[in-house]
Amino acid sequence: MSRKEIAMTHLQDQRPEYTPPNESGPDALAGRDDSEALCEQVARAQAERATLRIVGGNTKAFYGRRVETAQALSTTGHHGIVHYDPVELVATVRAGTRLRDLERALADNGQRLAFEPPHFGEDATVGGMVAAGLSGPRRPWVGAVRDFVLGVRVITSDGKQLRFGGEVMKNVAGYDLSRLMVGAQGTLGVLTEVSFKVLPIPHAHACLRLELPLAEAFERLTAWGREPMPITGAAHDGEALHLRLEGGEGSVSATRQRLGGEPEDSRFWAQLRELQLPFFDGAFDDDAHVLWRLSLPALARTPALEGDWLVDWAGAQRWLKSSEGRGFEDEPRADAHIHEAAIAAGGHATRFTSSANGDSPFTPLPPVLAKYHRQLKQRLDPQAIFNPGRLYAEW
Amino acid sequence: MELLYDERIDGEIADVDKSGLMAAILAVAPRLTLLDREEDLRPFECDGLSAYRVLPMLVAMPTTLAEVEALMRVCYEHAVPVVTRGAGTGLSGGALPLEKGVLLVMSRFNQILSVDADARLARVQPGVRNLAISEAAAPHGLYYAPDPSSQIACSIGGNVAENAGGVHCLKYGLTVHNVLSVEIITIEGERMTLGGESLDTPGYDLLALFMGSEGMLGVITEVTVRLLPKPEVAKVLMACFDDVERAGKAVGDIIAAGCIPGGLEMMDNLAIRAAEDFVHAGYPVDAQAILLCELDGVESDVQADCERVRQLLETAGATQIQLARDDAERQLFWAGRKAAFPAVGRMSPDYYCIDGTIPRRELPRVLKGINDLSAQYGLRVANVFHAGDGNLHPLILFDANQPGELESTEALGGKILELCVDAGGSITGEHGVGREKLNQMCTQFAADEITLFHAVKSAFDERRLLNPGKNIPTLARCAEFGAMHVHHGELPHPELPRF
């Protein structure tokens, strides 16, 4: 079963009414402004005291808790690139735009989203990508989704579309609500438009594979990290260290010579980003494993947990194919054990394989932090219209 | 902008008996330094925006987190506002005291707690100076990237509160891109950590929300910053233009060609002449604009980029292009730019610095607009521009001793900011709203947006005790100053009284 199908089974009883996005090409650029209808749907939900489950391309439904018995709000009819000026390094895009359409438009101008977001499916939308807040293998060197969000339009709980941030690189007027929306999974409002900082694709790149054990890889990465080296990817699969270099011709070729190793196909990084490497086989579709993402300090000792590990982000993101607790009644206890181990290692863990019991896949928040999360959600969405329970059951 | 807190439109503040409050604070924090005599309060009456001065009711200078917690709890119970101050170098009056408030001075939290060269991070107390972090990291070949021009004096807590920038932001980002975590004490006296040593944390990105929140959501008590390896080399090209617009276009050409310079600065003729007269940086005083383009990184890449940029500048019509021969000349080129503010200060008894941002393509139109306004108000304006990231710093030259000139300077400044907003930009790129730009917030944001800001505030500080009267205007203020967005001819919130 593919991840998409997993996502489907994890989804609701009533599927949302799904509007297929426009085909790519000039139409994708022109797009369609559906914001008025979206505002109306939110206002109606508020009047009827209903709840809304926000859906884009439906590719990341597995990431988070199920939103129970809510009416779907689809953003896919609201699409198109509103404004893109390569000279300004800024692109403003409607939330329902397919991520690949945006990436194609940027690539046509030699630019890209530097944080290389995972798609997890053809239909992934820009809004879903921002709401999920997931970044790819380049994250430790260039930054995360939130680092590239300059502004958003968002529909608030009373059905009004508001604008925060903008299309400028520097803007400290008011609170930074645009970055707050990144990774909030639609629980604070409906994202309708996002402005990104985009970057030029570097002149040169190279991908390398160095066969060496994990401990030695860590040692080398630590030493290299203290030098200005053009590394933009570092992953260890248990056998070899995979490296990606990106920068000017001079620095990439010099670094490549210095580091040695064998050249590798650049598809490795796309497959890692999309969780399609052989390591991930079976992580979603057999009964024996649960896939976990551990976000740890890069130098943290590997937690003593049963399973197979794949290290990305030079150690700051580690994938665990765990055999603990899957399919057993003690699943919640196994989950708690992994969360605790991640906290003890200085980070947190997220369960990527959906859980049967409806527990949050995210590590529980400390009490004071949880209190301010609840209060923030309560103030921005007093009737709890938007994706209730998506992150944590209580709100 | 009238500087005094106006309870009529900024919101009521409770009257509190000062000696009773002091006794209550000292009862729970007996060793806390509290200042209340006028001569002791005087040094704290203003921050870097010295035109605005107010004596606080009390100054508190804690040395322990327990003292900060205790102070917050007492202030919360007695409904006394708390204004937090770092080094006091802010340019927007964000640390302007309140007559009925406590000024919480964090400068005694001045320790670098650790520098971890392997993990490339530093844990520091909020009162540590920006430059001191880079100095502590230097023996490891590392540095802290954001470099506001006040970096020798400004503290990291203030940098977080303002989301400070600097001349290298286009490539290396703002404070928000370079801080991993902050420790907070809330107005209710609770401690919490936002962010962490992992690259992300579960839940909302409150770390990003607190960046630039101007002391309105909590008190910063510790900051963990990311350190970067120092670039191998840095080279600077200076290009002269006989036309400002052409210089502006050259900036776009460089970026469109896939080059991200470490720094890309522009100065207009008045700023060039002021700087040259002051620093003798070798700037041509007849140029209408100069661009300073710093390219940094690995030697071979920088060579290639320099060649590429030189060609682009030639094609863009530069009348003269000069590559700094050595590090001394590079420093000299930058010295002129970094001294631009004081240099302009020598040309005039006073100057007033504006901090608008615009999309770069709007530069010619905005500069023309500033010229027209300058003529209209009869005040000279020198323009210094972080050209790479669209952050404009027009400096208005005036004489505060001339009756009415400060007022007309403020009015001109307000008009320039409105011009920036109109061009799709922002009223502040890096200096913050503070007290200074409260009214202009009503231009940039609609009433519903300001209402949402207040909702965010209330989630962390229901009683409005942290730095009230800064950053986010009340709707009553926007209504009174009439700058608010009018949608379809209807004023928002017609139920509000208009004075």
Short mmCIF file of N, CA and C in Angstrom, two decimals, chain B residues 257-402:
data_model
loop_
_atom_site.label_atom_id
_atom_site.label_comp_id
_atom_site.label_asym_id
_atom_site.label_seq_id
_atom_site.Cartn_x
_atom_site.Cartn_y
_atom_site.Cartn_z
N ALA B 257 21.01 37.33 -11.60
CA ALA B 257 22.04 36.47 -12.18
C ALA B 257 22.42 35.31 -11.25
N GLY B 258 21.72 35.20 -10.12
CA GLY B 258 21.96 34.06 -9.23
C GLY B 258 23.05 34.29 -8.21
N CYS B 259 23.36 35.57 -7.97
CA CYS B 259 24.40 35.90 -7.00
C CYS B 259 23.72 36.40 -5.72
N ILE B 260 24.10 35.86 -4.57
CA ILE B 260 23.59 36.42 -3.32
C ILE B 260 24.78 37.01 -2.56
N PRO B 261 24.98 38.32 -2.68
CA PRO B 261 26.12 38.95 -2.00
C PRO B 261 25.94 38.90 -0.48
N GLY B 262 27.07 38.86 0.22
CA GLY B 262 27.03 38.93 1.68
C GLY B 262 26.47 40.25 2.15
N GLY B 263 26.77 41.31 1.43
CA GLY B 263 26.22 42.63 1.72
C GLY B 263 26.07 43.40 0.42
N LEU B 264 24.99 44.19 0.31
CA LEU B 264 24.77 44.97 -0.90
C LEU B 264 24.12 46.28 -0.47
N GLU B 265 24.93 47.32 -0.41
CA GLU B 265 24.48 48.59 0.17
C GLU B 265 24.53 49.70 -0.87
N MET B 266 23.61 50.66 -0.72
CA MET B 266 23.56 51.77 -1.65
C MET B 266 23.48 53.07 -0.86
N MET B 267 24.13 54.12 -1.37
CA MET B 267 24.04 55.44 -0.74
C MET B 267 23.78 56.46 -1.83
N ASP B 268 23.00 57.50 -1.51
CA ASP B 268 22.78 58.54 -2.51
C ASP B 268 23.79 59.68 -2.32
N ASN B 269 23.70 60.67 -3.19
CA ASN B 269 24.74 61.69 -3.24
C ASN B 269 24.96 62.42 -1.91
N LEU B 270 23.87 62.78 -1.24
CA LEU B 270 24.01 63.51 0.01
C LEU B 270 24.73 62.64 1.06
N ALA B 271 24.36 61.36 1.11
CA ALA B 271 24.99 60.44 2.06
C ALA B 271 26.46 60.21 1.69
N ILE B 272 26.74 60.11 0.39
CA ILE B 272 28.12 59.91 -0.07
C ILE B 272 28.99 61.08 0.38
N ARG B 273 28.49 62.29 0.14
CA ARG B 273 29.29 63.48 0.48
C ARG B 273 29.51 63.57 1.98
N ALA B 274 28.47 63.26 2.74
CA ALA B 274 28.61 63.31 4.20
C ALA B 274 29.66 62.31 4.67
N ALA B 275 29.58 61.08 4.15
CA ALA B 275 30.48 60.02 4.59
C ALA B 275 31.92 60.31 4.18
N GLU B 276 32.09 60.80 2.94
CA GLU B 276 33.43 61.07 2.43
C GLU B 276 34.09 62.19 3.25
N ASP B 277 33.29 63.20 3.54
CA ASP B 277 33.80 64.33 4.30
C ASP B 277 34.26 63.89 5.70
N PHE B 278 33.60 62.89 6.24
CA PHE B 278 33.83 62.43 7.61
C PHE B 278 34.95 61.39 7.67
N VAL B 279 34.90 60.39 6.78
CA VAL B 279 35.75 59.21 6.91
C VAL B 279 36.86 59.14 5.85
N HIS B 280 36.70 59.89 4.75
CA HIS B 280 37.65 59.84 3.63
C HIS B 280 37.83 58.40 3.14
N ALA B 281 36.70 57.79 2.79
CA ALA B 281 36.71 56.39 2.38
C ALA B 281 37.13 56.24 0.92
N GLY B 282 37.29 57.36 0.22
CA GLY B 282 37.62 57.29 -1.20
C GLY B 282 36.39 57.25 -2.09
N TYR B 283 35.24 57.68 -1.56
CA TYR B 283 34.02 57.72 -2.36
C TYR B 283 34.09 58.91 -3.32
N PRO B 284 33.65 58.75 -4.56
CA PRO B 284 33.59 59.89 -5.49
C PRO B 284 32.40 60.80 -5.15
N VAL B 285 32.67 62.05 -4.78
CA VAL B 285 31.60 62.90 -4.26
C VAL B 285 30.65 63.41 -5.35
N ASP B 286 31.03 63.20 -6.60
CA ASP B 286 30.11 63.65 -7.65
C ASP B 286 29.15 62.54 -8.10
N ALA B 287 29.32 61.32 -7.61
CA ALA B 287 28.43 60.22 -8.01
C ALA B 287 27.04 60.45 -7.44
N GLN B 288 26.03 60.10 -8.22
CA GLN B 288 24.65 60.21 -7.73
C GLN B 288 24.31 59.05 -6.79
N ALA B 289 25.01 57.94 -6.99
CA ALA B 289 24.80 56.78 -6.11
C ALA B 289 26.02 55.90 -6.16
N ILE B 290 26.33 55.24 -5.04
CA ILE B 290 27.32 54.18 -5.10
C ILE B 290 26.71 52.89 -4.54
N LEU B 291 27.21 51.80 -5.07
CA LEU B 291 26.83 50.48 -4.56
C LEU B 291 28.08 49.87 -3.94
N LEU B 292 27.92 49.27 -2.77
CA LEU B 292 28.99 48.48 -2.19
C LEU B 292 28.51 47.04 -2.21
N CYS B 293 29.25 46.18 -2.89
CA CYS B 293 28.82 44.79 -3.01
C CYS B 293 29.90 43.90 -2.41
N GLU B 294 29.56 43.24 -1.29
CA GLU B 294 30.53 42.35 -0.65
C GLU B 294 30.20 40.91 -1.03
N LEU B 295 31.22 40.20 -1.55
CA LEU B 295 31.05 38.79 -1.91
C LEU B 295 31.93 38.00 -0.98
N ASP B 296 31.35 37.00 -0.30
CA ASP B 296 32.15 36.24 0.65
C ASP B 296 31.92 34.75 0.47
N GLY B 297 32.84 33.97 0.97
CA GLY B 297 32.74 32.52 0.87
C GLY B 297 34.10 31.91 0.65
N VAL B 298 34.13 30.82 -0.14
CA VAL B 298 35.37 30.12 -0.43
C VAL B 298 36.08 30.87 -1.56
N GLU B 299 37.39 31.02 -1.43
CA GLU B 299 38.20 31.84 -2.33
C GLU B 299 37.83 31.70 -3.81
N SER B 300 37.81 30.46 -4.32
CA SER B 300 37.61 30.27 -5.76
C SER B 300 36.23 30.76 -6.20
N ASP B 301 35.19 30.52 -5.35
CA ASP B 301 33.84 30.97 -5.70
C ASP B 301 33.77 32.49 -5.70
N VAL B 302 34.43 33.10 -4.74
CA VAL B 302 34.37 34.56 -4.61
C VAL B 302 35.03 35.21 -5.83
N GLN B 303 36.16 34.65 -6.28
CA GLN B 303 36.81 35.14 -7.50
C GLN B 303 35.84 35.14 -8.67
N ALA B 304 35.18 33.98 -8.85
CA ALA B 304 34.25 33.83 -9.98
C ALA B 304 33.10 34.82 -9.86
N ASP B 305 32.56 34.95 -8.63
CA ASP B 305 31.43 35.88 -8.42
C ASP B 305 31.85 37.32 -8.68
N CYS B 306 33.04 37.69 -8.25
CA CYS B 306 33.52 39.06 -8.46
C CYS B 306 33.54 39.39 -9.95
N GLU B 307 34.03 38.45 -10.73
CA GLU B 307 34.11 38.67 -12.17
C GLU B 307 32.72 38.85 -12.75
N ARG B 308 31.81 37.96 -12.32
CA ARG B 308 30.43 38.00 -12.80
C ARG B 308 29.79 39.35 -12.45
N VAL B 309 29.96 39.77 -11.20
CA VAL B 309 29.31 41.01 -10.73
C VAL B 309 29.93 42.22 -11.44
N ARG B 310 31.24 42.18 -11.63
CA ARG B 310 31.89 43.30 -12.32
C ARG B 310 31.29 43.50 -13.71
N GLN B 311 31.11 42.40 -14.42
CA GLN B 311 30.53 42.50 -15.76
C GLN B 311 29.11 43.04 -15.72
N LEU B 312 28.33 42.56 -14.74
CA LEU B 312 26.94 43.03 -14.61
C LEU B 312 26.91 44.53 -14.33
N LEU B 313 27.80 44.98 -13.48
CA LEU B 313 27.83 46.40 -13.12
C LEU B 313 28.20 47.25 -14.33
N GLU B 314 29.15 46.75 -15.12
CA GLU B 314 29.53 47.48 -16.34
C GLU B 314 28.35 47.61 -17.27
N THR B 315 27.69 46.47 -17.50
CA THR B 315 26.53 46.46 -18.39
C THR B 315 25.43 47.38 -17.86
N ALA B 316 25.31 47.45 -16.54
CA ALA B 316 24.26 48.28 -15.94
C ALA B 316 24.60 49.76 -16.00
N GLY B 317 25.78 50.10 -16.50
CA GLY B 317 26.10 51.51 -16.71
C GLY B 317 26.87 52.17 -15.57
N ALA B 318 27.59 51.38 -14.78
CA ALA B 318 28.41 51.98 -13.72
C ALA B 318 29.49 52.85 -14.36
N THR B 319 29.73 54.03 -13.78
CA THR B 319 30.72 54.93 -14.36
C THR B 319 32.12 54.59 -13.86
N GLN B 320 32.19 53.86 -12.78
CA GLN B 320 33.48 53.50 -12.21
C GLN B 320 33.27 52.28 -11.32
N ILE B 321 34.17 51.28 -11.44
CA ILE B 321 34.06 50.09 -10.59
C ILE B 321 35.43 49.85 -9.97
N GLN B 322 35.44 49.64 -8.67
CA GLN B 322 36.71 49.49 -7.98
C GLN B 322 36.62 48.29 -7.03
N LEU B 323 37.56 47.37 -7.16
CA LEU B 323 37.63 46.23 -6.23
C LEU B 323 38.61 46.61 -5.13
N ALA B 324 38.17 46.50 -3.87
CA ALA B 324 39.09 46.82 -2.78
C ALA B 324 40.33 45.95 -2.92
N ARG B 325 41.50 46.59 -2.94
CA ARG B 325 42.75 45.87 -3.22
C ARG B 325 43.08 44.88 -2.12
N ASP B 326 42.84 45.29 -0.90
CA ASP B 326 43.21 44.44 0.23
C ASP B 326 42.19 44.63 1.34
N ASP B 327 42.42 43.96 2.45
CA ASP B 327 41.46 44.02 3.54
C ASP B 327 41.35 45.43 4.12
N ALA B 328 42.48 46.17 4.10
CA ALA B 328 42.45 47.54 4.64
C ALA B 328 41.51 48.41 3.82
N GLU B 329 41.61 48.28 2.49
CA GLU B 329 40.73 49.10 1.65
C GLU B 329 39.27 48.64 1.78
N ARG B 330 39.07 47.34 1.93
CA ARG B 330 37.72 46.82 2.13
C ARG B 330 37.11 47.44 3.39
N GLN B 331 37.89 47.44 4.47
CA GLN B 331 37.41 48.04 5.73
C GLN B 331 37.10 49.52 5.53
N LEU B 332 37.92 50.19 4.72
CA LEU B 332 37.73 51.62 4.49
C LEU B 332 36.43 51.88 3.73
N PHE B 333 36.18 51.05 2.69
CA PHE B 333 34.92 51.19 1.95
C PHE B 333 33.73 51.04 2.89
N TRP B 334 33.83 50.04 3.78
CA TRP B 334 32.72 49.81 4.73
C TRP B 334 32.66 50.91 5.78
N ALA B 335 33.81 51.44 6.17
CA ALA B 335 33.83 52.46 7.22
C ALA B 335 32.95 53.63 6.82
N GLY B 336 33.00 54.02 5.54
CA GLY B 336 32.17 55.12 5.07
C GLY B 336 30.70 54.81 5.25
N ARG B 337 30.32 53.58 4.88
CA ARG B 337 28.91 53.20 4.99
C ARG B 337 28.48 53.11 6.45
N LYS B 338 29.35 52.48 7.27
CA LYS B 338 28.96 52.27 8.66
C LYS B 338 28.90 53.59 9.43
N ALA B 339 29.67 54.58 8.95
CA ALA B 339 29.67 55.88 9.63
C ALA B 339 28.67 56.84 8.99
N ALA B 340 27.83 56.33 8.12
CA ALA B 340 26.93 57.23 7.38
C ALA B 340 26.02 58.02 8.32
N PHE B 341 25.53 57.36 9.38
CA PHE B 341 24.60 58.07 10.28
C PHE B 341 25.31 59.22 10.99
N PRO B 342 26.40 58.93 11.72
CA PRO B 342 27.09 60.05 12.36
C PRO B 342 27.61 61.08 11.35
N ALA B 343 27.98 60.62 10.16
CA ALA B 343 28.47 61.56 9.14
C ALA B 343 27.38 62.55 8.78
N VAL B 344 26.18 62.02 8.58
CA VAL B 344 25.06 62.91 8.28
C VAL B 344 24.81 63.82 9.47
N GLY B 345 25.03 63.26 10.66
CA GLY B 345 24.84 64.05 11.88
C GLY B 345 25.73 65.28 11.93
N ARG B 346 26.88 65.24 11.25
CA ARG B 346 27.78 66.38 11.24
C ARG B 346 27.29 67.50 10.33
N MET B 347 26.38 67.14 9.42
CA MET B 347 25.89 68.14 8.46
C MET B 347 24.73 68.93 9.02
N SER B 348 24.23 68.51 10.15
CA SER B 348 22.98 69.08 10.63
C SER B 348 22.92 68.91 12.15
N PRO B 349 22.29 69.83 12.87
CA PRO B 349 22.24 69.70 14.33
C PRO B 349 21.60 68.38 14.76
N ASP B 350 20.57 67.94 14.04
CA ASP B 350 19.89 66.70 14.40
C ASP B 350 19.54 65.92 13.12
N TYR B 351 19.39 64.62 13.29
CA TYR B 351 18.82 63.85 12.17
C TYR B 351 17.90 62.80 12.72
N TYR B 352 17.00 62.35 11.86
CA TYR B 352 15.98 61.40 12.26
C TYR B 352 16.00 60.26 11.27
N CYS B 353 16.18 59.04 11.79
CA CYS B 353 16.37 57.90 10.91
C CYS B 353 15.06 57.14 10.68
N ILE B 354 14.76 56.89 9.43
CA ILE B 354 13.54 56.17 9.05
C ILE B 354 13.96 54.75 8.65
N ASP B 355 13.02 53.79 8.76
CA ASP B 355 13.37 52.38 8.61
C ASP B 355 12.33 51.64 7.77
N GLY B 356 12.02 52.12 6.58
CA GLY B 356 10.99 51.46 5.78
C GLY B 356 11.57 50.36 4.91
N THR B 357 10.73 49.39 4.53
CA THR B 357 11.18 48.42 3.53
C THR B 357 10.24 48.46 2.34
N ILE B 358 10.80 48.16 1.17
CA ILE B 358 10.03 48.17 -0.06
C ILE B 358 10.51 47.02 -0.95
N PRO B 359 9.65 46.55 -1.86
CA PRO B 359 10.17 45.66 -2.89
C PRO B 359 11.20 46.46 -3.70
N ARG B 360 12.32 45.85 -4.02
CA ARG B 360 13.39 46.63 -4.66
C ARG B 360 12.98 47.33 -5.94
N ARG B 361 12.06 46.69 -6.69
CA ARG B 361 11.66 47.29 -7.98
C ARG B 361 11.03 48.66 -7.79
N GLU B 362 10.52 48.94 -6.59
CA GLU B 362 9.84 50.20 -6.33
C GLU B 362 10.82 51.32 -5.97
N LEU B 363 12.10 50.99 -5.90
CA LEU B 363 13.09 51.97 -5.43
C LEU B 363 13.04 53.31 -6.18
N PRO B 364 13.08 53.31 -7.53
CA PRO B 364 13.08 54.60 -8.22
C PRO B 364 11.87 55.46 -7.85
N ARG B 365 10.67 54.83 -7.82
CA ARG B 365 9.46 55.56 -7.52
C ARG B 365 9.49 56.12 -6.09
N VAL B 366 9.95 55.27 -5.15
CA VAL B 366 9.97 55.69 -3.75
C VAL B 366 11.01 56.81 -3.54
N LEU B 367 12.18 56.68 -4.17
CA LEU B 367 13.19 57.73 -4.02
C LEU B 367 12.68 59.05 -4.59
N LYS B 368 11.99 58.98 -5.71
CA LYS B 368 11.43 60.20 -6.28
C LYS B 368 10.39 60.79 -5.32
N GLY B 369 9.57 59.91 -4.75
CA GLY B 369 8.57 60.35 -3.79
C GLY B 369 9.22 61.02 -2.58
N ILE B 370 10.31 60.45 -2.11
CA ILE B 370 11.01 61.03 -0.95
C ILE B 370 11.57 62.40 -1.31
N ASN B 371 12.13 62.51 -2.53
CA ASN B 371 12.63 63.80 -3.01
C ASN B 371 11.54 64.86 -3.01
N ASP B 372 10.37 64.48 -3.55
CA ASP B 372 9.26 65.43 -3.62
C ASP B 372 8.84 65.86 -2.22
N LEU B 373 8.73 64.88 -1.31
CA LEU B 373 8.31 65.19 0.06
C LEU B 373 9.35 66.09 0.74
N SER B 374 10.63 65.79 0.48
CA SER B 374 11.71 66.57 1.07
C SER B 374 11.58 68.03 0.66
N ALA B 375 11.29 68.26 -0.62
CA ALA B 375 11.11 69.64 -1.11
C ALA B 375 9.89 70.27 -0.47
N GLN B 376 8.82 69.49 -0.39
CA GLN B 376 7.56 69.99 0.15
C GLN B 376 7.71 70.43 1.61
N TYR B 377 8.45 69.66 2.40
CA TYR B 377 8.62 69.97 3.82
C TYR B 377 9.82 70.89 4.08
N GLY B 378 10.63 71.13 3.02
CA GLY B 378 11.80 71.97 3.19
C GLY B 378 12.86 71.38 4.10
N LEU B 379 12.96 70.04 4.11
CA LEU B 379 13.95 69.36 4.95
C LEU B 379 14.78 68.43 4.06
N ARG B 380 16.12 68.48 4.24
CA ARG B 380 16.99 67.62 3.43
C ARG B 380 16.90 66.16 3.89
N VAL B 381 16.99 65.23 2.94
CA VAL B 381 16.95 63.81 3.27
C VAL B 381 18.13 63.11 2.58
N ALA B 382 18.94 62.40 3.37
CA ALA B 382 20.02 61.58 2.81
C ALA B 382 19.55 60.13 2.83
N ASN B 383 19.84 59.37 1.77
CA ASN B 383 19.34 58.00 1.71
C ASN B 383 20.46 56.97 1.80
N VAL B 384 20.32 56.09 2.76
CA VAL B 384 21.21 54.95 2.93
C VAL B 384 20.31 53.73 2.84
N PHE B 385 20.75 52.72 2.11
CA PHE B 385 19.82 51.69 1.69
C PHE B 385 20.48 50.32 1.78
N HIS B 386 19.89 49.39 2.59
CA HIS B 386 20.31 47.98 2.50
C HIS B 386 19.68 47.46 1.21
N ALA B 387 20.34 47.71 0.09
CA ALA B 387 19.71 47.53 -1.22
C ALA B 387 19.34 46.07 -1.47
N GLY B 388 20.17 45.16 -0.99
CA GLY B 388 19.93 43.74 -1.25
C GLY B 388 18.59 43.27 -0.72
N ASP B 389 18.20 43.75 0.45
CA ASP B 389 16.94 43.28 1.02
C ASP B 389 15.86 44.36 1.10
N GLY B 390 16.03 45.45 0.39
CA GLY B 390 14.95 46.43 0.26
C GLY B 390 14.68 47.27 1.50
N ASN B 391 15.66 47.40 2.38
CA ASN B 391 15.47 48.16 3.62
C ASN B 391 16.09 49.55 3.46
N LEU B 392 15.19 50.55 3.47
CA LEU B 392 15.58 51.93 3.18
C LEU B 392 15.74 52.69 4.50
N HIS B 393 16.85 53.42 4.64
CA HIS B 393 17.03 54.27 5.82
C HIS B 393 17.20 55.74 5.41
N PRO B 394 16.11 56.43 5.06
CA PRO B 394 16.23 57.86 4.81
C PRO B 394 16.55 58.58 6.12
N LEU B 395 17.51 59.51 6.06
CA LEU B 395 17.87 60.28 7.24
C LEU B 395 17.41 61.72 7.01
N ILE B 396 16.49 62.17 7.85
CA ILE B 396 15.97 63.53 7.69
C ILE B 396 16.83 64.47 8.52
N LEU B 397 17.37 65.50 7.88
CA LEU B 397 18.21 66.48 8.57
C LEU B 397 17.35 67.62 9.10
N PHE B 398 17.48 67.91 10.40
CA PHE B 398 16.66 69.00 10.96
C PHE B 398 17.38 69.62 12.16
N ASP B 399 16.75 70.65 12.69
CA ASP B 399 17.30 71.35 13.85
C ASP B 399 16.20 71.44 14.91
N ALA B 400 16.38 70.65 15.97
CA ALA B 400 15.34 70.58 16.99
C ALA B 400 15.13 71.91 17.70
N ASN B 401 16.13 72.81 17.60
CA ASN B 401 15.98 74.10 18.27
C ASN B 401 15.11 75.08 17.49
N GLN B 402 14.86 74.76 16.22
CA GLN B 402 13.94 75.59 15.43
C GLN B 402 12.52 75.18 15.79
#
